[in-house]
Amino acid sequence: MNLSLLQQDDDKIIDGKATAQQVLDEVKYEVTEMKQRGIAPCLAVVLVGEDPASQVYVRNKVEKTEFVGMRSLEFRFETDLSQEQLLAKIDELNADASVHGILVQLPLPKHIDETDVLQRIDPKKDVDGFHSENVGGLSQGRDVLTPCTPTGCIRLLKDTLGNDLAGLHAVVVGRSNIVGKPMVALLLKENCTVTVVHSKTKNIQQVCQQADIIVAAVGRPKMITASYVKADAVVIDVGINRILENGKNRLVGDVDFDDVLPKVRAITPVPGGVGPMTIAYLMKNTLHAAKLQYAEL
Ligand code: GUN
């Protein structure tokens, strides 16, 4: 292939790392201003158990909280922590006026009911946007705390396509509570025409071929190949899958990146696409939560 075509393909790669850094710098600037007015935004992260991936995520969250100048609290518990003990910790953090954001890292050990725990977090401190009050508020189009990963995807889409996404056909692949469902609500809020496909959908490929925007969040490595994609579509890949390829461990998305790249207008890579945006929007949500709580005083 000639060099200029390869160069053009490079220009299509959405740099999530750079955009995330921009978001972090925006947050840092606002945090500095708030601190000058005597307000120190604070995020509390709760981790139960020894899941290695969760430990890495939590370490990253603490690091970024400190980078933007916010106070960071971290609570680690053994796997055998009871649900009552966890709920008591959440009650304590809810009651603490110096804590503005609470994040309970998922997944939780099997003996703990995730929904009960997420529902216990004060909706104004719910920086994950998982409480039913925030889920409902989002579906009504209200200005509530919204889940970090899909909110980060909207930012990447606007940076790529401009602020007006109205009338574009977006196909969301996957219907999880963390990504797929809130993604649908956020795209609707932007006046997109939205279709959601999932494991029981009969003609996923044909539906995807209609899309101006594809958001892939199914957890199936390289499922979306070039034959799913309309020419000049924008593809956002939320998948993070560890696979063994040629004897080596590799991190790949739900999209077959190399296959799809020549055909698309723009695409997020894995890693370095959506991933860094999730933490950046957690910081933005914590700032938003601090503002919500001070507006009340
Ligand atoms: N585990 C994987 N993704 C997430 C997330 O977005 N929030 C929380 N709390 N836990 C997670």
PDB file of C-alpha atoms and ligand atoms in Angstrom:
ATOM      1  CA  MET A   1       0.000   0.000   0.000  1.00  0.00           C
ATOM      2  CA  ASN A   2       1.320   3.463  -0.746  1.00  0.00           C
ATOM      3  CA  LEU A   3       2.589   5.653   2.046  1.00  0.00           C
ATOM      4  CA  SER A   4       0.045   8.475   1.710  1.00  0.00           C
ATOM      5  CA  LEU A   5      -2.847   6.025   2.109  1.00  0.00           C
ATOM      6  CA  LEU A   6      -1.266   4.688   5.297  1.00  0.00           C
ATOM      7  CA  GLN A   7      -0.852   8.254   6.524  1.00  0.00           C
ATOM      8  CA  GLN A   8      -4.554   8.909   5.840  1.00  0.00           C
ATOM      9  CA  ASP A   9      -5.440   5.807   7.854  1.00  0.00           C
ATOM     10  CA  ASP A  10      -3.329   7.096  10.768  1.00  0.00           C
ATOM     11  CA  ASP A  11      -5.346  10.340  10.767  1.00  0.00           C
ATOM     12  CA  LYS A  12      -8.511   8.319  11.352  1.00  0.00           C
ATOM     13  CA  ILE A  13      -7.354   6.992  14.716  1.00  0.00           C
ATOM     14  CA  ILE A  14      -9.100   8.827  17.554  1.00  0.00           C
ATOM     15  CA  ASP A  15      -6.544   9.637  20.242  1.00  0.00           C
ATOM     16  CA  GLY A  16      -8.453   8.930  23.459  1.00  0.00           C
ATOM     17  CA  LYS A  17      -5.344   9.403  25.548  1.00  0.00           C
ATOM     18  CA  ALA A  18      -4.857  12.963  24.316  1.00  0.00           C
ATOM     19  CA  THR A  19      -8.542  13.855  24.733  1.00  0.00           C
ATOM     20  CA  ALA A  20      -8.568  12.328  28.228  1.00  0.00           C
ATOM     21  CA  GLN A  21      -5.548  14.464  29.155  1.00  0.00           C
ATOM     22  CA  GLN A  22      -7.422  17.531  27.880  1.00  0.00           C
ATOM     23  CA  VAL A  23     -10.417  16.615  30.089  1.00  0.00           C
ATOM     24  CA  LEU A  24      -8.133  16.071  33.100  1.00  0.00           C
ATOM     25  CA  ASP A  25      -6.511  19.470  32.501  1.00  0.00           C
ATOM     26  CA  GLU A  26      -9.973  21.103  32.347  1.00  0.00           C
ATOM     27  CA  VAL A  27     -10.911  19.453  35.649  1.00  0.00           C
ATOM     28  CA  LYS A  28      -7.579  20.389  37.248  1.00  0.00           C
ATOM     29  CA  TYR A  29      -8.125  24.037  36.322  1.00  0.00           C
ATOM     30  CA  GLU A  30     -11.586  24.100  37.914  1.00  0.00           C
ATOM     31  CA  VAL A  31     -10.404  22.238  41.007  1.00  0.00           C
ATOM     32  CA  THR A  32      -7.678  24.863  41.532  1.00  0.00           C
ATOM     33  CA  GLU A  33     -10.335  27.590  41.376  1.00  0.00           C
ATOM     34  CA  MET A  34     -12.625  25.742  43.792  1.00  0.00           C
ATOM     35  CA  LYS A  35      -9.802  25.211  46.251  1.00  0.00           C
ATOM     36  CA  GLN A  36      -9.102  28.960  46.191  1.00  0.00           C
ATOM     37  CA  ARG A  37     -12.706  29.391  47.356  1.00  0.00           C
ATOM     38  CA  GLY A  38     -12.110  26.883  50.153  1.00  0.00           C
ATOM     39  CA  ILE A  39     -13.787  23.842  48.550  1.00  0.00           C
ATOM     40  CA  ALA A  40     -11.711  20.661  48.175  1.00  0.00           C
ATOM     41  CA  PRO A  41     -13.516  18.083  46.003  1.00  0.00           C
ATOM     42  CA  CYS A  42     -13.019  14.534  47.320  1.00  0.00           C
ATOM     43  CA  LEU A  43     -13.559  11.069  45.811  1.00  0.00           C
ATOM     44  CA  ALA A  44     -13.851   7.939  47.961  1.00  0.00           C
ATOM     45  CA  VAL A  45     -13.160   4.608  46.223  1.00  0.00           C
ATOM     46  CA  VAL A  46     -14.218   1.340  47.851  1.00  0.00           C
ATOM     47  CA  LEU A  47     -12.703  -1.988  46.793  1.00  0.00           C
ATOM     48  CA  VAL A  48     -13.818  -5.355  48.148  1.00  0.00           C
ATOM     49  CA  GLY A  49     -11.698  -8.437  47.435  1.00  0.00           C
ATOM     50  CA  GLU A  50      -8.549  -9.242  45.488  1.00  0.00           C
ATOM     51  CA  ASP A  51      -9.606  -9.065  41.805  1.00  0.00           C
ATOM     52  CA  PRO A  52      -6.327  -8.132  40.041  1.00  0.00           C
ATOM     53  CA  ALA A  53      -7.964  -6.052  37.261  1.00  0.00           C
ATOM     54  CA  SER A  54      -9.991  -4.116  39.854  1.00  0.00           C
ATOM     55  CA  GLN A  55      -6.817  -3.390  41.830  1.00  0.00           C
ATOM     56  CA  VAL A  56      -5.197  -1.871  38.729  1.00  0.00           C
ATOM     57  CA  TYR A  57      -8.338   0.209  37.969  1.00  0.00           C
ATOM     58  CA  VAL A  58      -8.516   1.499  41.549  1.00  0.00           C
ATOM     59  CA  ARG A  59      -4.810   2.418  41.601  1.00  0.00           C
ATOM     60  CA  ASN A  60      -5.340   4.359  38.356  1.00  0.00           C
ATOM     61  CA  LYS A  61      -8.358   6.167  39.770  1.00  0.00           C
ATOM     62  CA  VAL A  62      -6.460   7.234  42.895  1.00  0.00           C
ATOM     63  CA  GLU A  63      -3.537   8.444  40.748  1.00  0.00           C
ATOM     64  CA  LYS A  64      -5.762  10.571  38.497  1.00  0.00           C
ATOM     65  CA  THR A  65      -7.717  11.977  41.469  1.00  0.00           C
ATOM     66  CA  GLU A  66      -4.426  13.208  42.900  1.00  0.00           C
ATOM     67  CA  PHE A  67      -3.305  14.540  39.482  1.00  0.00           C
ATOM     68  CA  VAL A  68      -6.330  16.846  39.219  1.00  0.00           C
ATOM     69  CA  GLY A  69      -5.702  18.072  42.784  1.00  0.00           C
ATOM     70  CA  MET A  70      -8.720  16.431  44.440  1.00  0.00           C
ATOM     71  CA  ARG A  71      -8.641  14.628  47.781  1.00  0.00           C
ATOM     72  CA  SER A  72      -8.574  10.854  47.365  1.00  0.00           C
ATOM     73  CA  LEU A  73      -9.826   8.321  49.911  1.00  0.00           C
ATOM     74  CA  GLU A  74      -9.360   4.604  49.374  1.00  0.00           C
ATOM     75  CA  PHE A  75     -11.031   1.820  51.386  1.00  0.00           C
ATOM     76  CA  ARG A  76      -9.970  -1.779  50.814  1.00  0.00           C
ATOM     77  CA  PHE A  77     -11.758  -4.733  52.372  1.00  0.00           C
ATOM     78  CA  GLU A  78     -11.250  -8.515  52.393  1.00  0.00           C
ATOM     79  CA  THR A  79     -13.505 -10.663  50.190  1.00  0.00           C
ATOM     80  CA  ASP A  80     -15.440 -11.897  53.246  1.00  0.00           C
ATOM     81  CA  LEU A  81     -16.762  -8.419  54.128  1.00  0.00           C
ATOM     82  CA  SER A  82     -20.503  -8.760  54.765  1.00  0.00           C
ATOM     83  CA  GLN A  83     -23.090  -6.812  52.806  1.00  0.00           C
ATOM     84  CA  GLU A  84     -24.188  -5.099  56.056  1.00  0.00           C
ATOM     85  CA  GLN A  85     -20.624  -3.944  56.725  1.00  0.00           C
ATOM     86  CA  LEU A  86     -20.317  -2.542  53.192  1.00  0.00           C
ATOM     87  CA  LEU A  87     -23.672  -0.753  53.457  1.00  0.00           C
ATOM     88  CA  ALA A  88     -22.570   0.722  56.812  1.00  0.00           C
ATOM     89  CA  LYS A  89     -19.415   2.089  55.136  1.00  0.00           C
ATOM     90  CA  ILE A  90     -21.529   3.682  52.400  1.00  0.00           C
ATOM     91  CA  ASP A  91     -23.840   5.237  55.023  1.00  0.00           C
ATOM     92  CA  GLU A  92     -20.790   6.714  56.724  1.00  0.00           C
ATOM     93  CA  LEU A  93     -19.471   8.190  53.442  1.00  0.00           C
ATOM     94  CA  ASN A  94     -22.949   9.491  52.533  1.00  0.00           C
ATOM     95  CA  ALA A  95     -23.081  11.337  55.861  1.00  0.00           C
ATOM     96  CA  ASP A  96     -19.574  12.814  55.527  1.00  0.00           C
ATOM     97  CA  ALA A  97     -19.955  16.317  54.007  1.00  0.00           C
ATOM     98  CA  SER A  98     -16.254  16.389  53.044  1.00  0.00           C
ATOM     99  CA  VAL A  99     -16.773  13.431  50.644  1.00  0.00           C
ATOM    100  CA  HIS A 100     -18.367  14.424  47.315  1.00  0.00           C
ATOM    101  CA  GLY A 101     -18.067  11.278  45.200  1.00  0.00           C
ATOM    102  CA  ILE A 102     -18.399   7.588  46.136  1.00  0.00           C
ATOM    103  CA  LEU A 103     -17.346   4.781  43.805  1.00  0.00           C
ATOM    104  CA  VAL A 104     -17.725   1.113  44.723  1.00  0.00           C
ATOM    105  CA  GLN A 105     -15.536  -0.868  42.343  1.00  0.00           C
ATOM    106  CA  LEU A 106     -17.367  -3.655  40.491  1.00  0.00           C
ATOM    107  CA  PRO A 107     -17.589  -6.614  40.356  1.00  0.00           C
ATOM    108  CA  LEU A 108     -18.388  -7.299  44.016  1.00  0.00           C
ATOM    109  CA  PRO A 109     -17.989 -10.757  45.633  1.00  0.00           C
ATOM    110  CA  LYS A 110     -20.927 -13.095  44.885  1.00  0.00           C
ATOM    111  CA  HIS A 111     -22.463 -12.929  48.381  1.00  0.00           C
ATOM    112  CA  ILE A 112     -23.065  -9.172  47.987  1.00  0.00           C
ATOM    113  CA  ASP A 113     -26.036  -7.827  45.997  1.00  0.00           C
ATOM    114  CA  GLU A 114     -24.623  -5.227  43.611  1.00  0.00           C
ATOM    115  CA  THR A 115     -27.929  -3.420  43.054  1.00  0.00           C
ATOM    116  CA  ASP A 116     -28.587  -3.060  46.811  1.00  0.00           C
ATOM    117  CA  VAL A 117     -25.137  -1.554  47.254  1.00  0.00           C
ATOM    118  CA  LEU A 118     -25.369   0.879  44.329  1.00  0.00           C
ATOM    119  CA  GLN A 119     -28.836   1.995  45.484  1.00  0.00           C
ATOM    120  CA  ARG A 120     -27.451   2.878  48.920  1.00  0.00           C
ATOM    121  CA  ILE A 121     -25.113   5.563  47.517  1.00  0.00           C
ATOM    122  CA  ASP A 122     -26.514   9.105  47.829  1.00  0.00           C
ATOM    123  CA  PRO A 123     -27.546   9.958  44.214  1.00  0.00           C
ATOM    124  CA  LYS A 124     -25.725  13.306  44.502  1.00  0.00           C
ATOM    125  CA  LYS A 125     -22.477  11.402  45.284  1.00  0.00           C
ATOM    126  CA  ASP A 126     -23.078   8.667  42.696  1.00  0.00           C
ATOM    127  CA  VAL A 127     -20.166   9.436  40.355  1.00  0.00           C
ATOM    128  CA  ASP A 128     -20.804   6.175  38.430  1.00  0.00           C
ATOM    129  CA  GLY A 129     -24.350   7.305  37.570  1.00  0.00           C
ATOM    130  CA  PHE A 130     -25.678   3.814  38.451  1.00  0.00           C
ATOM    131  CA  HIS A 131     -28.328   4.778  41.073  1.00  0.00           C
ATOM    132  CA  SER A 132     -31.879   4.396  39.761  1.00  0.00           C
ATOM    133  CA  GLU A 133     -32.559   8.081  40.403  1.00  0.00           C
ATOM    134  CA  ASN A 134     -29.713   8.999  38.022  1.00  0.00           C
ATOM    135  CA  VAL A 135     -30.603   6.243  35.522  1.00  0.00           C
ATOM    136  CA  GLY A 136     -34.201   7.524  35.481  1.00  0.00           C
ATOM    137  CA  GLY A 137     -33.092  11.150  35.310  1.00  0.00           C
ATOM    138  CA  LEU A 138     -30.913  10.400  32.285  1.00  0.00           C
ATOM    139  CA  SER A 139     -33.765   8.653  30.488  1.00  0.00           C
ATOM    140  CA  GLN A 140     -35.882  11.776  31.119  1.00  0.00           C
ATOM    141  CA  GLY A 141     -33.055  13.866  29.616  1.00  0.00           C
ATOM    142  CA  ARG A 142     -32.326  15.651  32.924  1.00  0.00           C
ATOM    143  CA  ASP A 143     -28.879  16.981  33.834  1.00  0.00           C
ATOM    144  CA  VAL A 144     -27.833  14.217  36.261  1.00  0.00           C
ATOM    145  CA  LEU A 145     -24.594  12.313  36.958  1.00  0.00           C
ATOM    146  CA  THR A 146     -24.155   9.940  33.991  1.00  0.00           C
ATOM    147  CA  PRO A 147     -22.004   6.795  33.613  1.00  0.00           C
ATOM    148  CA  CYS A 148     -18.381   7.641  32.840  1.00  0.00           C
ATOM    149  CA  THR A 149     -17.628   5.355  29.873  1.00  0.00           C
ATOM    150  CA  PRO A 150     -20.608   6.285  27.653  1.00  0.00           C
ATOM    151  CA  THR A 151     -20.260   9.966  28.593  1.00  0.00           C
ATOM    152  CA  GLY A 152     -16.626   9.782  27.476  1.00  0.00           C
ATOM    153  CA  CYS A 153     -17.760   8.175  24.195  1.00  0.00           C
ATOM    154  CA  ILE A 154     -20.080  11.136  23.512  1.00  0.00           C
ATOM    155  CA  ARG A 155     -17.153  13.519  23.993  1.00  0.00           C
ATOM    156  CA  LEU A 156     -15.051  11.527  21.483  1.00  0.00           C
ATOM    157  CA  LEU A 157     -17.947  11.542  18.996  1.00  0.00           C
ATOM    158  CA  LYS A 158     -18.407  15.319  19.324  1.00  0.00           C
ATOM    159  CA  ASP A 159     -14.673  15.940  18.947  1.00  0.00           C
ATOM    160  CA  THR A 160     -14.787  13.857  15.740  1.00  0.00           C
ATOM    161  CA  LEU A 161     -18.120  14.867  14.167  1.00  0.00           C
ATOM    162  CA  GLY A 162     -18.798  18.287  15.721  1.00  0.00           C
ATOM    163  CA  ASN A 163     -21.211  19.134  18.535  1.00  0.00           C
ATOM    164  CA  ASP A 164     -24.361  18.470  16.531  1.00  0.00           C
ATOM    165  CA  LEU A 165     -25.032  14.719  16.281  1.00  0.00           C
ATOM    166  CA  ALA A 166     -28.746  15.213  15.479  1.00  0.00           C
ATOM    167  CA  GLY A 167     -30.248  12.826  12.944  1.00  0.00           C
ATOM    168  CA  LEU A 168     -27.240  10.514  12.747  1.00  0.00           C
ATOM    169  CA  HIS A 169     -28.064   6.824  12.971  1.00  0.00           C
ATOM    170  CA  ALA A 170     -26.170   5.280  15.895  1.00  0.00           C
ATOM    171  CA  VAL A 171     -26.127   1.524  16.436  1.00  0.00           C
ATOM    172  CA  VAL A 172     -25.167   0.386  19.937  1.00  0.00           C
ATOM    173  CA  VAL A 173     -23.948  -3.198  20.072  1.00  0.00           C
ATOM    174  CA  GLY A 174     -24.599  -4.554  23.578  1.00  0.00           C
ATOM    175  CA  ARG A 175     -27.176  -3.726  26.267  1.00  0.00           C
ATOM    176  CA  SER A 176     -25.262  -3.726  29.559  1.00  0.00           C
ATOM    177  CA  ASN A 177     -26.340  -1.457  32.413  1.00  0.00           C
ATOM    178  CA  ILE A 178     -22.847   0.068  32.569  1.00  0.00           C
ATOM    179  CA  VAL A 179     -22.401   0.950  28.879  1.00  0.00           C
ATOM    180  CA  GLY A 180     -25.056  -0.141  26.348  1.00  0.00           C
ATOM    181  CA  LYS A 181     -28.231   1.177  28.010  1.00  0.00           C
ATOM    182  CA  PRO A 182     -26.830   4.538  29.180  1.00  0.00           C
ATOM    183  CA  MET A 183     -25.154   4.929  25.764  1.00  0.00           C
ATOM    184  CA  VAL A 184     -28.576   4.630  24.114  1.00  0.00           C
ATOM    185  CA  ALA A 185     -29.998   7.303  26.464  1.00  0.00           C
ATOM    186  CA  LEU A 186     -27.079   9.692  25.902  1.00  0.00           C
ATOM    187  CA  LEU A 187     -27.256   9.320  22.109  1.00  0.00           C
ATOM    188  CA  LEU A 188     -31.014   9.956  22.228  1.00  0.00           C
ATOM    189  CA  LYS A 189     -30.340  13.097  24.272  1.00  0.00           C
ATOM    190  CA  GLU A 190     -28.113  14.203  21.363  1.00  0.00           C
ATOM    191  CA  ASN A 191     -31.056  13.613  18.985  1.00  0.00           C
ATOM    192  CA  CYS A 192     -29.479  10.640  17.231  1.00  0.00           C
ATOM    193  CA  THR A 193     -31.622   7.895  15.725  1.00  0.00           C
ATOM    194  CA  VAL A 194     -30.660   4.970  17.929  1.00  0.00           C
ATOM    195  CA  THR A 195     -30.816   1.221  17.399  1.00  0.00           C
ATOM    196  CA  VAL A 196     -29.586  -1.255  19.989  1.00  0.00           C
ATOM    197  CA  VAL A 197     -28.587  -4.777  18.985  1.00  0.00           C
ATOM    198  CA  HIS A 198     -27.694  -7.626  21.355  1.00  0.00           C
ATOM    199  CA  SER A 199     -27.111 -11.356  21.620  1.00  0.00           C
ATOM    200  CA  LYS A 200     -30.698 -12.203  20.608  1.00  0.00           C
ATOM    201  CA  THR A 201     -30.831  -9.838  17.598  1.00  0.00           C
ATOM    202  CA  LYS A 202     -31.292 -11.747  14.337  1.00  0.00           C
ATOM    203  CA  ASN A 203     -29.476  -9.614  11.762  1.00  0.00           C
ATOM    204  CA  ILE A 204     -26.792  -7.676  13.619  1.00  0.00           C
ATOM    205  CA  GLN A 205     -24.576  -7.323  10.583  1.00  0.00           C
ATOM    206  CA  GLN A 206     -27.280  -5.758   8.374  1.00  0.00           C
ATOM    207  CA  VAL A 207     -28.341  -3.363  11.125  1.00  0.00           C
ATOM    208  CA  CYS A 208     -24.742  -2.259  11.707  1.00  0.00           C
ATOM    209  CA  GLN A 209     -24.338  -1.621   7.970  1.00  0.00           C
ATOM    210  CA  GLN A 210     -26.936   1.180   8.312  1.00  0.00           C
ATOM    211  CA  ALA A 211     -25.005   3.006  11.012  1.00  0.00           C
ATOM    212  CA  ASP A 212     -23.313   6.411  10.803  1.00  0.00           C
ATOM    213  CA  ILE A 213     -21.986   5.648  14.295  1.00  0.00           C
ATOM    214  CA  ILE A 214     -21.256   2.213  15.770  1.00  0.00           C
ATOM    215  CA  VAL A 215     -20.606   1.844  19.505  1.00  0.00           C
ATOM    216  CA  ALA A 216     -19.376  -1.691  20.217  1.00  0.00           C
ATOM    217  CA  ALA A 217     -19.738  -2.830  23.842  1.00  0.00           C
ATOM    218  CA  VAL A 218     -20.363  -6.579  23.879  1.00  0.00           C
ATOM    219  CA  GLY A 219     -17.133  -8.117  25.149  1.00  0.00           C
ATOM    220  CA  ARG A 220     -16.625 -10.308  22.060  1.00  0.00           C
ATOM    221  CA  PRO A 221     -13.092  -9.955  20.649  1.00  0.00           C
ATOM    222  CA  LYS A 222     -12.940  -8.574  17.069  1.00  0.00           C
ATOM    223  CA  MET A 223     -16.635  -9.269  16.415  1.00  0.00           C
ATOM    224  CA  ILE A 224     -17.161  -6.166  14.257  1.00  0.00           C
ATOM    225  CA  THR A 225     -15.347  -6.697  10.950  1.00  0.00           C
ATOM    226  CA  ALA A 226     -15.315  -4.544   7.794  1.00  0.00           C
ATOM    227  CA  SER A 227     -18.439  -6.301   6.487  1.00  0.00           C
ATOM    228  CA  TYR A 228     -20.453  -4.793   9.409  1.00  0.00           C
ATOM    229  CA  VAL A 229     -19.391  -1.240   8.660  1.00  0.00           C
ATOM    230  CA  LYS A 230     -20.719   1.343   6.189  1.00  0.00           C
ATOM    231  CA  ALA A 231     -18.040   3.373   4.392  1.00  0.00           C
ATOM    232  CA  ASP A 232     -17.141   6.491   6.398  1.00  0.00           C
ATOM    233  CA  ALA A 233     -18.857   5.389   9.598  1.00  0.00           C
ATOM    234  CA  VAL A 234     -17.389   6.426  12.962  1.00  0.00           C
ATOM    235  CA  VAL A 235     -16.597   3.433  15.172  1.00  0.00           C
ATOM    236  CA  ILE A 236     -16.242   3.622  18.970  1.00  0.00           C
ATOM    237  CA  ASP A 237     -14.823   0.437  20.479  1.00  0.00           C
ATOM    238  CA  VAL A 238     -15.573  -0.006  24.188  1.00  0.00           C
ATOM    239  CA  GLY A 239     -14.387  -3.630  24.343  1.00  0.00           C
ATOM    240  CA  ILE A 240     -11.343  -4.680  26.345  1.00  0.00           C
ATOM    241  CA  ASN A 241     -10.619  -8.372  25.693  1.00  0.00           C
ATOM    242  CA  ARG A 242      -7.501 -10.308  26.566  1.00  0.00           C
ATOM    243  CA  ILE A 243      -6.716 -12.888  23.866  1.00  0.00           C
ATOM    244  CA  LEU A 244      -3.890 -15.276  23.090  1.00  0.00           C
ATOM    245  CA  GLU A 245      -2.576 -14.548  19.571  1.00  0.00           C
ATOM    246  CA  ASN A 246       0.506 -16.211  18.088  1.00  0.00           C
ATOM    247  CA  GLY A 247       1.472 -17.385  21.571  1.00  0.00           C
ATOM    248  CA  LYS A 248       1.261 -13.857  23.012  1.00  0.00           C
ATOM    249  CA  ASN A 249      -1.264 -12.162  25.291  1.00  0.00           C
ATOM    250  CA  ARG A 250      -2.894  -9.240  23.494  1.00  0.00           C
ATOM    251  CA  LEU A 251      -5.490  -6.650  24.414  1.00  0.00           C
ATOM    252  CA  VAL A 252      -8.102  -6.267  21.651  1.00  0.00           C
ATOM    253  CA  GLY A 253     -11.464  -4.564  21.341  1.00  0.00           C
ATOM    254  CA  ASP A 254     -14.836  -5.771  20.068  1.00  0.00           C
ATOM    255  CA  VAL A 255     -13.831  -4.404  16.646  1.00  0.00           C
ATOM    256  CA  ASP A 256     -11.345  -5.974  14.245  1.00  0.00           C
ATOM    257  CA  PHE A 257      -9.331  -2.763  14.084  1.00  0.00           C
ATOM    258  CA  ASP A 258      -6.992  -3.584  11.166  1.00  0.00           C
ATOM    259  CA  ASP A 259      -9.861  -4.923   9.033  1.00  0.00           C
ATOM    260  CA  VAL A 260     -12.140  -1.948   9.664  1.00  0.00           C
ATOM    261  CA  LEU A 261      -9.636   0.952   9.594  1.00  0.00           C
ATOM    262  CA  PRO A 262      -9.400   1.420   5.784  1.00  0.00           C
ATOM    263  CA  LYS A 263     -13.189   1.715   5.540  1.00  0.00           C
ATOM    264  CA  VAL A 264     -14.113   4.086   8.373  1.00  0.00           C
ATOM    265  CA  ARG A 265     -14.075   7.856   8.832  1.00  0.00           C
ATOM    266  CA  ALA A 266     -12.672   7.473  12.342  1.00  0.00           C
ATOM    267  CA  ILE A 267     -12.130   4.755  14.954  1.00  0.00           C
ATOM    268  CA  THR A 268     -10.937   4.427  18.550  1.00  0.00           C
ATOM    269  CA  PRO A 269      -8.018   2.036  19.115  1.00  0.00           C
ATOM    270  CA  VAL A 270      -7.728  -0.478  21.972  1.00  0.00           C
ATOM    271  CA  PRO A 271      -5.852   0.379  24.101  1.00  0.00           C
ATOM    272  CA  GLY A 272      -5.672   4.192  24.032  1.00  0.00           C
ATOM    273  CA  GLY A 273      -9.223   4.957  22.874  1.00  0.00           C
ATOM    274  CA  VAL A 274     -12.215   4.820  25.205  1.00  0.00           C
ATOM    275  CA  GLY A 275     -10.271   3.425  28.219  1.00  0.00           C
ATOM    276  CA  PRO A 276      -8.532   6.642  29.327  1.00  0.00           C
ATOM    277  CA  MET A 277     -11.787   8.593  28.832  1.00  0.00           C
ATOM    278  CA  THR A 278     -13.575   6.565  31.516  1.00  0.00           C
ATOM    279  CA  ILE A 279     -11.259   7.771  34.291  1.00  0.00           C
ATOM    280  CA  ALA A 280     -11.187  11.318  32.910  1.00  0.00           C
ATOM    281  CA  TYR A 281     -15.002  11.451  33.107  1.00  0.00           C
ATOM    282  CA  LEU A 282     -14.924   9.980  36.616  1.00  0.00           C
ATOM    283  CA  MET A 283     -12.913  13.066  37.575  1.00  0.00           C
ATOM    284  CA  LYS A 284     -15.361  15.323  35.740  1.00  0.00           C
ATOM    285  CA  ASN A 285     -18.276  13.627  37.520  1.00  0.00           C
ATOM    286  CA  THR A 286     -16.615  14.075  40.915  1.00  0.00           C
ATOM    287  CA  LEU A 287     -16.240  17.790  40.197  1.00  0.00           C
ATOM    288  CA  HIS A 288     -19.901  17.897  39.059  1.00  0.00           C
ATOM    289  CA  ALA A 289     -20.938  16.076  42.267  1.00  0.00           C
ATOM    290  CA  ALA A 290     -19.000  18.575  44.427  1.00  0.00           C
ATOM    291  CA  LYS A 291     -20.751  21.440  42.636  1.00  0.00           C
ATOM    292  CA  LEU A 292     -24.175  19.799  43.153  1.00  0.00           C
ATOM    293  CA  GLN A 293     -23.511  19.502  46.880  1.00  0.00           C
ATOM    294  CA  TYR A 294     -22.282  23.075  47.285  1.00  0.00           C
ATOM    295  CA  ALA A 295     -25.225  24.433  45.300  1.00  0.00           C
ATOM    296  CA  GLU A 296     -27.421  22.926  48.037  1.00  0.00           C
ATOM    297  CA  LEU A 297     -25.773  24.768  50.929  1.00  0.00           C
TER     298      LEU A 297
HETATM  299  N1  GUN B   1     -15.822  -2.045  36.987  1.00  0.00           N
HETATM  300  C1  GUN B   1     -15.671  -2.013  35.639  1.00  0.00           C
HETATM  301  N2  GUN B   1     -16.164  -0.847  35.139  1.00  0.00           N
HETATM  302  C2  GUN B   1     -16.628  -0.153  36.197  1.00  0.00           C
HETATM  303  C3  GUN B   1     -17.245   1.131  36.330  1.00  0.00           C
HETATM  304  O1  GUN B   1     -17.475   1.865  35.363  1.00  0.00           O
HETATM  305  N3  GUN B   1     -17.571   1.496  37.600  1.00  0.00           N
HETATM  306  C4  GUN B   1     -17.339   0.711  38.683  1.00  0.00           C
HETATM  307  N4  GUN B   1     -17.717   1.167  39.880  1.00  0.00           N
HETATM  308  N5  GUN B   1     -16.773  -0.471  38.585  1.00  0.00           N
HETATM  309  C5  GUN B   1     -16.409  -0.899  37.358  1.00  0.00           C
END
